[in-house]
Amino acid sequence: MRMILNIEPKPQTRPRFSKFGTYEDPKMKAWRRQCSQLIEQEYDGQFFDGPIMVDVTFYMKAPLSVSKKPTPKARAKTWDAFKEFMSETLWHIRIPDIDNLVKSLFDSISKAGYNKVDKKGIVWTDDSIVCALIARKKYSPNPRIELEIKELE
């Protein structure tokens, strides 16, 4: 099952602590809710409850130094980076860490269409069934998340 989520990837945040207890960053909660809603709208595949493989690419927003079109007098290296950015082949080697991006996505998938009675969502029972994972992060003029879920034998 292939899916494209037109949402800018966000990393999982750490829980916050106060004298009243722990709480989650409200911006992260809002992002996960929005991502879950997109999954509910886009997903039309099977329900997974056995071992699966997930192949995911996070297309990240680029800084101006990469995304701004270079001047005609710019160095060849600058032009090469811009061309890679436009063709979505330029690797994202800065923060956030890829594992935090995966955590926020998997939490959103688990909560998409979650039914309190059955205690499962519309995609899988829980992200613990992910037994194989391929994850990438690249720069793109169009930030989004592309993923493919396959059943393992």
CSV table of N, CA and C in Angstrom, one decimal:
chain,number,residue,atom,x,y,z
A,1,MET,N,0.8,-1.2,0.0
A,1,MET,CA,0.0,0.0,0.0
A,1,MET,C,0.9,1.2,0.0
A,2,ARG,N,0.7,2.1,-1.0
A,2,ARG,CA,1.5,3.4,-1.1
A,2,ARG,C,0.6,4.5,-0.7
A,3,MET,N,1.2,5.5,0.0
A,3,MET,CA,0.4,6.7,0.4
A,3,MET,C,1.3,7.9,0.4
A,4,ILE,N,0.8,9.0,0.0
A,4,ILE,CA,1.5,10.3,0.0
A,4,ILE,C,0.7,11.2,1.0
A,5,LEU,N,1.4,11.7,2.0
A,5,LEU,CA,0.8,12.6,3.0
A,5,LEU,C,1.3,14.0,2.7
A,6,ASN,N,0.5,14.9,2.3
A,6,ASN,CA,0.9,16.3,2.0
A,6,ASN,C,0.9,17.1,3.2
A,7,ILE,N,1.9,16.8,4.1
A,7,ILE,CA,2.1,17.5,5.3
A,7,ILE,C,3.6,17.6,5.6
A,8,GLU,N,4.0,18.8,6.1
A,8,GLU,CA,5.5,18.9,6.4
A,8,GLU,C,5.9,18.0,7.6
A,9,PRO,N,6.9,17.1,7.4
A,9,PRO,CA,7.3,16.2,8.4
A,9,PRO,C,7.8,17.0,9.7
A,10,LYS,N,7.4,16.5,10.9
A,10,LYS,CA,7.7,17.0,12.1
A,10,LYS,C,8.3,15.9,13.0
A,11,PRO,N,9.3,16.2,13.8
A,11,PRO,CA,9.9,15.2,14.7
A,11,PRO,C,9.1,15.1,16.0
A,12,GLN,N,9.1,13.9,16.6
A,12,GLN,CA,8.4,13.7,17.9
A,12,GLN,C,9.1,14.5,18.9
A,13,THR,N,8.4,15.2,19.7
A,13,THR,CA,9.0,16.0,20.8
A,13,THR,C,9.0,15.2,22.1
A,14,ARG,N,9.8,15.7,23.0
A,14,ARG,CA,9.9,15.1,24.3
A,14,ARG,C,8.8,15.6,25.2
A,15,PRO,N,8.4,14.8,26.1
A,15,PRO,CA,7.3,15.2,27.1
A,15,PRO,C,7.8,16.4,27.9
A,16,ARG,N,7.0,17.3,28.3
A,16,ARG,CA,7.3,18.4,29.1
A,16,ARG,C,6.8,18.1,30.5
A,17,PHE,N,7.6,18.7,31.5
A,17,PHE,CA,7.2,18.5,32.9
A,17,PHE,C,7.0,19.8,33.6
A,18,SER,N,6.0,19.8,34.5
A,18,SER,CA,5.7,21.0,35.3
A,18,SER,C,5.3,20.5,36.7
A,19,LYS,N,5.0,21.4,37.5
A,19,LYS,CA,4.6,21.0,38.9
A,19,LYS,C,3.3,20.3,38.9
A,20,PHE,N,2.5,20.4,37.8
A,20,PHE,CA,1.2,19.7,37.7
A,20,PHE,C,1.3,18.4,37.0
A,21,GLY,N,2.5,18.0,36.6
A,21,GLY,CA,2.7,16.7,35.9
A,21,GLY,C,3.3,16.8,34.6
A,22,THR,N,3.2,15.8,33.8
A,22,THR,CA,3.8,15.8,32.4
A,22,THR,C,2.7,16.2,31.4
A,23,TYR,N,3.2,16.8,30.3
A,23,TYR,CA,2.2,17.1,29.2
A,23,TYR,C,3.0,17.1,27.9
A,24,GLU,N,2.3,17.0,26.8
A,24,GLU,CA,2.8,17.0,25.5
A,24,GLU,C,2.7,18.4,24.8
A,25,ASP,N,3.7,18.7,24.0
A,25,ASP,CA,3.7,20.0,23.3
A,25,ASP,C,2.4,20.1,22.5
A,26,PRO,N,1.6,21.1,22.7
A,26,PRO,CA,0.4,21.3,21.9
A,26,PRO,C,0.5,21.3,20.4
A,27,LYS,N,1.7,21.9,19.9
A,27,LYS,CA,1.9,21.9,18.5
A,27,LYS,C,2.1,20.5,17.9
A,28,MET,N,2.8,19.6,18.7
A,28,MET,CA,3.0,18.3,18.3
A,28,MET,C,1.6,17.5,18.3
A,29,LYS,N,0.8,17.7,19.3
A,29,LYS,CA,-0.5,17.1,19.3
A,29,LYS,C,-1.3,17.5,18.1
A,30,ALA,N,-1.3,18.8,17.7
A,30,ALA,CA,-2.0,19.3,16.6
A,30,ALA,C,-1.5,18.7,15.3
A,31,TRP,N,-0.2,18.6,15.2
A,31,TRP,CA,0.4,18.0,14.0
A,31,TRP,C,0.0,16.6,13.8
A,32,ARG,N,0.1,15.8,14.9
A,32,ARG,CA,-0.3,14.4,14.9
A,32,ARG,C,-1.8,14.2,14.5
A,33,ARG,N,-2.6,15.1,15.1
A,33,ARG,CA,-4.1,15.0,14.8
A,33,ARG,C,-4.3,15.3,13.3
A,34,GLN,N,-3.6,16.3,12.7
A,34,GLN,CA,-3.8,16.6,11.3
A,34,GLN,C,-3.2,15.5,10.4
A,35,CYS,N,-2.1,14.9,10.8
A,35,CYS,CA,-1.5,13.8,10.1
A,35,CYS,C,-2.5,12.6,10.1
A,36,SER,N,-3.0,12.3,11.3
A,36,SER,CA,-4.0,11.2,11.4
A,36,SER,C,-5.2,11.4,10.5
A,37,GLN,N,-5.7,12.6,10.5
A,37,GLN,CA,-6.9,12.9,9.6
A,37,GLN,C,-6.5,12.7,8.1
A,38,LEU,N,-5.3,13.1,7.7
A,38,LEU,CA,-4.9,12.9,6.3
A,38,LEU,C,-4.8,11.4,6.0
A,39,ILE,N,-4.3,10.6,7.0
A,39,ILE,CA,-4.2,9.1,6.8
A,39,ILE,C,-5.6,8.6,6.6
A,40,GLU,N,-6.6,9.0,7.5
A,40,GLU,CA,-7.9,8.5,7.4
A,40,GLU,C,-8.5,8.8,6.1
A,41,GLN,N,-8.2,10.0,5.5
A,41,GLN,CA,-8.8,10.4,4.2
A,41,GLN,C,-8.1,9.6,3.0
A,42,GLU,N,-6.8,9.4,3.1
A,42,GLU,CA,-6.0,8.8,2.0
A,42,GLU,C,-5.9,7.3,2.0
A,43,TYR,N,-6.0,6.7,3.2
A,43,TYR,CA,-5.8,5.2,3.3
A,43,TYR,C,-7.0,4.4,2.8
A,44,ASP,N,-6.7,3.5,1.9
A,44,ASP,CA,-7.8,2.6,1.4
A,44,ASP,C,-7.2,1.2,1.3
A,45,GLY,N,-6.2,0.9,2.0
A,45,GLY,CA,-5.6,-0.4,1.9
A,45,GLY,C,-6.1,-1.4,3.0
A,46,GLN,N,-5.5,-2.5,3.1
A,46,GLN,CA,-5.9,-3.5,4.0
A,46,GLN,C,-5.4,-3.2,5.4
A,47,PHE,N,-6.0,-3.9,6.4
A,47,PHE,CA,-5.6,-3.7,7.8
A,47,PHE,C,-4.5,-4.7,8.1
A,48,PHE,N,-3.4,-4.3,8.8
A,48,PHE,CA,-2.3,-5.1,9.0
A,48,PHE,C,-2.3,-5.5,10.5
A,49,ASP,N,-2.1,-6.8,10.8
A,49,ASP,CA,-1.9,-7.3,12.1
A,49,ASP,C,-0.8,-8.3,12.3
A,50,GLY,N,-0.1,-8.5,11.2
A,50,GLY,CA,1.1,-9.4,11.2
A,50,GLY,C,2.4,-8.6,10.9
A,51,PRO,N,3.5,-9.2,10.7
A,51,PRO,CA,4.8,-8.5,10.5
A,51,PRO,C,4.7,-7.8,9.2
A,52,ILE,N,5.2,-6.5,9.2
A,52,ILE,CA,5.2,-5.6,8.0
A,52,ILE,C,6.5,-4.9,7.8
A,53,MET,N,6.7,-4.4,6.6
A,53,MET,CA,7.9,-3.6,6.3
A,53,MET,C,7.3,-2.2,5.9
A,54,VAL,N,8.0,-1.2,6.4
A,54,VAL,CA,7.6,0.2,6.0
A,54,VAL,C,8.8,0.9,5.3
A,55,ASP,N,8.5,1.4,4.2
A,55,ASP,CA,9.5,2.2,3.4
A,55,ASP,C,9.0,3.6,3.4
A,56,VAL,N,9.7,4.5,4.0
A,56,VAL,CA,9.2,5.9,4.1
A,56,VAL,C,10.3,6.9,3.7
A,57,THR,N,9.9,8.0,3.0
A,57,THR,CA,10.8,9.1,2.7
A,57,THR,C,10.1,10.3,3.2
A,58,PHE,N,10.9,11.1,4.0
A,58,PHE,CA,10.5,12.4,4.5
A,58,PHE,C,11.1,13.4,3.6
A,59,TYR,N,10.3,14.2,2.9
A,59,TYR,CA,10.7,15.3,2.1
A,59,TYR,C,10.6,16.6,2.9
A,60,MET,N,11.8,17.1,3.2
A,60,MET,CA,11.9,18.2,4.2
A,60,MET,C,12.0,19.6,3.5
A,61,LYS,N,11.5,20.6,4.1
A,61,LYS,CA,11.6,22.0,3.6
A,61,LYS,C,13.1,22.4,3.7
A,62,ALA,N,13.6,23.0,2.7
A,62,ALA,CA,15.0,23.4,2.6
A,62,ALA,C,15.3,24.8,3.0
A,63,PRO,N,16.5,25.0,3.6
A,63,PRO,CA,16.8,26.4,3.9
A,63,PRO,C,17.0,27.2,2.7
A,64,LEU,N,16.9,28.6,2.8
A,64,LEU,CA,17.1,29.5,1.7
A,64,LEU,C,18.4,29.3,0.9
A,65,SER,N,19.4,28.9,1.7
A,65,SER,CA,20.8,28.7,1.0
A,65,SER,C,20.7,27.7,0.0
A,66,VAL,N,19.8,26.7,0.1
A,66,VAL,CA,19.7,25.7,-0.9
A,66,VAL,C,18.5,25.9,-1.9
A,67,SER,N,17.4,26.4,-1.4
A,67,SER,CA,16.2,26.5,-2.2
A,67,SER,C,16.1,27.7,-3.0
A,68,LYS,N,16.9,28.8,-2.7
A,68,LYS,CA,16.9,30.0,-3.5
A,68,LYS,C,17.7,29.8,-4.8
A,69,LYS,N,17.1,30.2,-5.9
A,69,LYS,CA,17.8,30.0,-7.2
A,69,LYS,C,19.1,30.8,-7.2
A,70,PRO,N,20.2,30.2,-7.5
A,70,PRO,CA,21.5,30.9,-7.5
A,70,PRO,C,21.6,32.0,-8.6
A,71,THR,N,22.4,32.9,-8.4
A,71,THR,CA,22.7,34.0,-9.4
A,71,THR,C,23.5,33.3,-10.6
A,72,PRO,N,23.5,33.9,-11.8
A,72,PRO,CA,24.3,33.4,-12.9
A,72,PRO,C,25.8,33.2,-12.6
A,73,LYS,N,26.3,34.1,-11.7
A,73,LYS,CA,27.7,34.1,-11.3
A,73,LYS,C,28.0,33.2,-10.2
A,74,ALA,N,27.1,32.4,-9.7
A,74,ALA,CA,27.3,31.5,-8.5
A,74,ALA,C,28.3,30.4,-8.9
A,75,ARG,N,28.9,29.8,-7.9
A,75,ARG,CA,29.8,28.7,-8.1
A,75,ARG,C,29.1,27.5,-8.6
A,76,ALA,N,29.8,26.6,-9.3
A,76,ALA,CA,29.2,25.4,-9.8
A,76,ALA,C,28.6,24.5,-8.7
A,77,LYS,N,29.3,24.5,-7.5
A,77,LYS,CA,28.9,23.7,-6.4
A,77,LYS,C,27.5,24.2,-5.9
A,78,THR,N,27.3,25.5,-5.9
A,78,THR,CA,26.0,26.0,-5.5
A,78,THR,C,24.9,25.6,-6.5
A,79,TRP,N,25.2,25.7,-7.8
A,79,TRP,CA,24.3,25.3,-8.8
A,79,TRP,C,23.9,23.8,-8.7
A,80,ASP,N,25.0,23.0,-8.5
A,80,ASP,CA,24.8,21.6,-8.3
A,80,ASP,C,23.8,21.2,-7.2
A,81,ALA,N,24.0,21.9,-6.0
A,81,ALA,CA,23.1,21.7,-4.9
A,81,ALA,C,21.7,22.1,-5.2
A,82,PHE,N,21.5,23.2,-5.9
A,82,PHE,CA,20.2,23.7,-6.3
A,82,PHE,C,19.5,22.7,-7.2
A,83,LYS,N,20.3,22.2,-8.2
A,83,LYS,CA,19.7,21.2,-9.1
A,83,LYS,C,19.3,19.9,-8.4
A,84,GLU,N,20.1,19.4,-7.4
A,84,GLU,CA,19.8,18.3,-6.6
A,84,GLU,C,18.5,18.5,-5.8
A,85,PHE,N,18.4,19.7,-5.2
A,85,PHE,CA,17.2,20.1,-4.5
A,85,PHE,C,16.0,20.0,-5.3
A,86,MET,N,16.1,20.6,-6.5
A,86,MET,CA,14.9,20.7,-7.4
A,86,MET,C,14.5,19.3,-7.9
A,87,SER,N,15.5,18.4,-8.0
A,87,SER,CA,15.2,17.0,-8.5
A,87,SER,C,14.9,16.1,-7.3
A,88,GLU,N,14.9,16.6,-6.1
A,88,GLU,CA,14.7,15.8,-4.9
A,88,GLU,C,15.6,14.7,-4.6
A,89,THR,N,16.9,15.0,-5.0
A,89,THR,CA,18.0,14.0,-4.7
A,89,THR,C,19.0,14.4,-3.7
A,90,LEU,N,18.8,15.6,-3.1
A,90,LEU,CA,19.7,16.2,-2.1
A,90,LEU,C,19.3,15.7,-0.7
A,91,TRP,N,20.2,14.9,-0.1
A,91,TRP,CA,20.0,14.4,1.2
A,91,TRP,C,19.9,15.4,2.3
A,92,HIS,N,19.0,15.2,3.3
A,92,HIS,CA,18.8,16.1,4.4
A,92,HIS,C,19.7,15.6,5.5
A,93,ILE,N,20.8,16.3,5.8
A,93,ILE,CA,21.8,15.8,6.8
A,93,ILE,C,21.8,16.7,8.1
A,94,ARG,N,20.8,17.4,8.3
A,94,ARG,CA,20.7,18.2,9.6
A,94,ARG,C,19.7,17.6,10.5
A,95,ILE,N,19.5,18.3,11.6
A,95,ILE,CA,18.4,17.9,12.5
A,95,ILE,C,17.1,18.2,11.8
A,96,PRO,N,16.0,17.5,12.1
A,96,PRO,CA,15.8,16.5,13.1
A,96,PRO,C,16.3,15.1,12.7
A,97,ASP,N,16.5,14.3,13.8
A,97,ASP,CA,17.0,13.0,13.6
A,97,ASP,C,15.8,12.2,12.9
A,98,ILE,N,16.2,11.2,12.1
A,98,ILE,CA,15.2,10.4,11.4
A,98,ILE,C,14.4,9.6,12.3
A,99,ASP,N,14.9,9.1,13.4
A,99,ASP,CA,14.1,8.2,14.3
A,99,ASP,C,13.0,9.0,15.0
A,100,ASN,N,13.2,10.3,15.2
A,100,ASN,CA,12.1,11.1,15.8
A,100,ASN,C,11.0,11.4,14.7
A,101,LEU,N,11.4,11.5,13.5
A,101,LEU,CA,10.4,11.7,12.4
A,101,LEU,C,9.6,10.4,12.3
A,102,VAL,N,10.2,9.3,12.3
A,102,VAL,CA,9.5,8.0,12.3
A,102,VAL,C,8.6,7.8,13.4
A,103,LYS,N,9.0,8.2,14.6
A,103,LYS,CA,8.1,8.0,15.8
A,103,LYS,C,6.9,8.9,15.7
A,104,SER,N,7.0,10.1,15.2
A,104,SER,CA,5.8,10.9,15.1
A,104,SER,C,4.9,10.4,14.0
A,105,LEU,N,5.4,9.9,12.9
A,105,LEU,CA,4.6,9.3,11.9
A,105,LEU,C,3.9,8.1,12.3
A,106,PHE,N,4.6,7.2,13.0
A,106,PHE,CA,4.0,5.9,13.4
A,106,PHE,C,3.0,6.1,14.5
A,107,ASP,N,3.2,7.1,15.4
A,107,ASP,CA,2.1,7.4,16.3
A,107,ASP,C,0.9,7.9,15.6
A,108,SER,N,1.0,8.7,14.6
A,108,SER,CA,-0.1,9.2,13.8
A,108,SER,C,-0.8,8.1,13.1
A,109,ILE,N,-0.1,7.2,12.5
A,109,ILE,CA,-0.7,6.0,11.8
A,109,ILE,C,-1.5,5.2,12.8
A,110,SER,N,-0.9,4.9,14.0
A,110,SER,CA,-1.5,4.1,15.0
A,110,SER,C,-2.9,4.8,15.5
A,111,LYS,N,-2.9,6.1,15.6
A,111,LYS,CA,-4.1,6.8,16.0
A,111,LYS,C,-5.1,7.1,15.0
A,112,ALA,N,-4.8,6.9,13.7
A,112,ALA,CA,-5.7,7.1,12.6
A,112,ALA,C,-6.9,6.2,12.6
A,113,GLY,N,-8.1,6.7,12.8
A,113,GLY,CA,-9.3,5.9,12.9
A,113,GLY,C,-9.3,5.0,14.1
A,114,TYR,N,-8.6,5.3,15.2
A,114,TYR,CA,-8.5,4.5,16.4
A,114,TYR,C,-9.9,4.3,17.0
A,115,ASN,N,-10.2,3.0,17.3
A,115,ASN,CA,-11.5,2.6,17.9
A,115,ASN,C,-11.2,2.2,19.3
A,116,LYS,N,-11.8,2.8,20.3
A,116,LYS,CA,-11.5,2.5,21.7
A,116,LYS,C,-12.0,1.1,22.1
A,117,VAL,N,-13.0,0.6,21.4
A,117,VAL,CA,-13.6,-0.7,21.7
A,117,VAL,C,-12.6,-1.8,21.2
A,118,ASP,N,-12.2,-1.7,19.9
A,118,ASP,CA,-11.3,-2.7,19.3
A,118,ASP,C,-9.8,-2.5,19.7
A,119,LYS,N,-9.6,-1.2,20.1
A,119,LYS,CA,-8.2,-0.8,20.5
A,119,LYS,C,-7.2,-1.0,19.3
A,120,LYS,N,-7.7,-0.5,18.1
A,120,LYS,CA,-6.8,-0.5,16.9
A,120,LYS,C,-7.3,0.5,16.0
A,121,GLY,N,-6.4,0.9,15.1
A,121,GLY,CA,-6.6,2.0,14.1
A,121,GLY,C,-7.1,1.3,12.8
A,122,ILE,N,-7.0,2.1,11.7
A,122,ILE,CA,-7.5,1.6,10.4
A,122,ILE,C,-6.3,1.0,9.6
A,123,VAL,N,-5.1,1.2,10.0
A,123,VAL,CA,-3.9,0.7,9.3
A,123,VAL,C,-3.3,-0.5,9.9
A,124,TRP,N,-3.0,-0.4,11.2
A,124,TRP,CA,-2.4,-1.6,11.9
A,124,TRP,C,-2.8,-1.6,13.4
A,125,THR,N,-2.6,-2.7,14.0
A,125,THR,CA,-2.9,-2.9,15.4
A,125,THR,C,-2.0,-2.0,16.3
A,126,ASP,N,-0.7,-2.0,16.0
A,126,ASP,CA,0.2,-1.2,16.8
A,126,ASP,C,1.5,-1.1,15.9
A,127,ASP,N,2.3,-0.1,16.2
A,127,ASP,CA,3.5,0.1,15.4
A,127,ASP,C,4.6,-1.0,15.8
A,128,SER,N,4.3,-1.8,16.8
A,128,SER,CA,5.2,-2.9,17.2
A,128,SER,C,5.3,-4.0,16.1
A,129,ILE,N,4.3,-4.0,15.2
A,129,ILE,CA,4.4,-5.0,14.1
A,129,ILE,C,5.3,-4.7,13.0
A,130,VAL,N,5.9,-3.5,13.0
A,130,VAL,CA,6.9,-3.1,12.0
A,130,VAL,C,8.2,-3.8,12.3
A,131,CYS,N,8.5,-4.8,11.4
A,131,CYS,CA,9.7,-5.6,11.6
A,131,CYS,C,10.8,-5.2,10.7
A,132,ALA,N,10.5,-4.5,9.7
A,132,ALA,CA,11.6,-4.0,8.7
A,132,ALA,C,11.2,-2.5,8.4
A,133,LEU,N,12.3,-1.7,8.3
A,133,LEU,CA,12.1,-0.3,8.1
A,133,LEU,C,13.2,0.3,7.2
A,134,ILE,N,12.8,1.0,6.2
A,134,ILE,CA,13.7,1.8,5.3
A,134,ILE,C,13.2,3.2,5.4
A,135,ALA,N,14.1,4.1,5.9
A,135,ALA,CA,13.7,5.5,6.1
A,135,ALA,C,14.7,6.4,5.5
A,136,ARG,N,14.3,7.5,4.8
A,136,ARG,CA,15.1,8.4,4.2
A,136,ARG,C,14.6,9.8,4.5
A,137,LYS,N,15.5,10.8,4.4
A,137,LYS,CA,15.1,12.2,4.5
A,137,LYS,C,15.8,13.0,3.4
A,138,LYS,N,15.1,13.7,2.6
A,138,LYS,CA,15.6,14.5,1.5
A,138,LYS,C,15.0,15.9,1.5
A,139,TYR,N,15.7,16.8,0.9
A,139,TYR,CA,15.1,18.2,0.7
A,139,TYR,C,14.2,18.1,-0.5
A,140,SER,N,13.2,19.0,-0.4
A,140,SER,CA,12.2,19.1,-1.5
A,140,SER,C,11.6,20.4,-1.5
A,141,PRO,N,11.2,20.9,-2.7
A,141,PRO,CA,10.4,22.2,-2.8
A,141,PRO,C,9.0,21.9,-2.4
A,142,ASN,N,8.6,20.6,-2.2
A,142,ASN,CA,7.3,20.2,-1.8
A,142,ASN,C,7.3,19.3,-0.6
A,143,PRO,N,7.4,19.8,0.6
A,143,PRO,CA,7.5,19.0,1.8
A,143,PRO,C,6.3,18.0,1.9
A,144,ARG,N,6.6,16.8,2.2
A,144,ARG,CA,5.6,15.7,2.3
A,144,ARG,C,6.2,14.5,2.9
A,145,ILE,N,5.3,13.5,3.1
A,145,ILE,CA,5.8,12.2,3.5
A,145,ILE,C,5.2,11.1,2.5
A,146,GLU,N,6.1,10.3,2.0
A,146,GLU,CA,5.7,9.2,1.1
A,146,GLU,C,6.0,7.9,1.8
A,147,LEU,N,5.0,7.0,1.9
A,147,LEU,CA,5.3,5.7,2.6
A,147,LEU,C,4.7,4.6,1.8
A,148,GLU,N,5.3,3.4,2.0
A,148,GLU,CA,4.7,2.2,1.4
A,148,GLU,C,4.8,1.1,2.6
A,149,ILE,N,3.7,0.4,2.7
A,149,ILE,CA,3.6,-0.6,3.7
A,149,ILE,C,3.4,-1.9,3.0
A,150,LYS,N,4.2,-2.9,3.4
A,150,LYS,CA,4.1,-4.3,2.8
A,150,LYS,C,4.0,-5.3,3.8
A,151,GLU,N,3.3,-6.4,3.6
A,151,GLU,CA,3.2,-7.5,4.5
A,151,GLU,C,4.4,-8.4,4.3
A,152,LEU,N,5.0,-8.8,5.4
A,152,LEU,CA,6.2,-9.7,5.3
A,152,LEU,C,5.7,-11.2,5.5
A,153,GLU,N,6.4,-12.1,4.9
A,153,GLU,CA,6.0,-13.5,4.9
A,153,GLU,C,7.0,-14.2,5.9
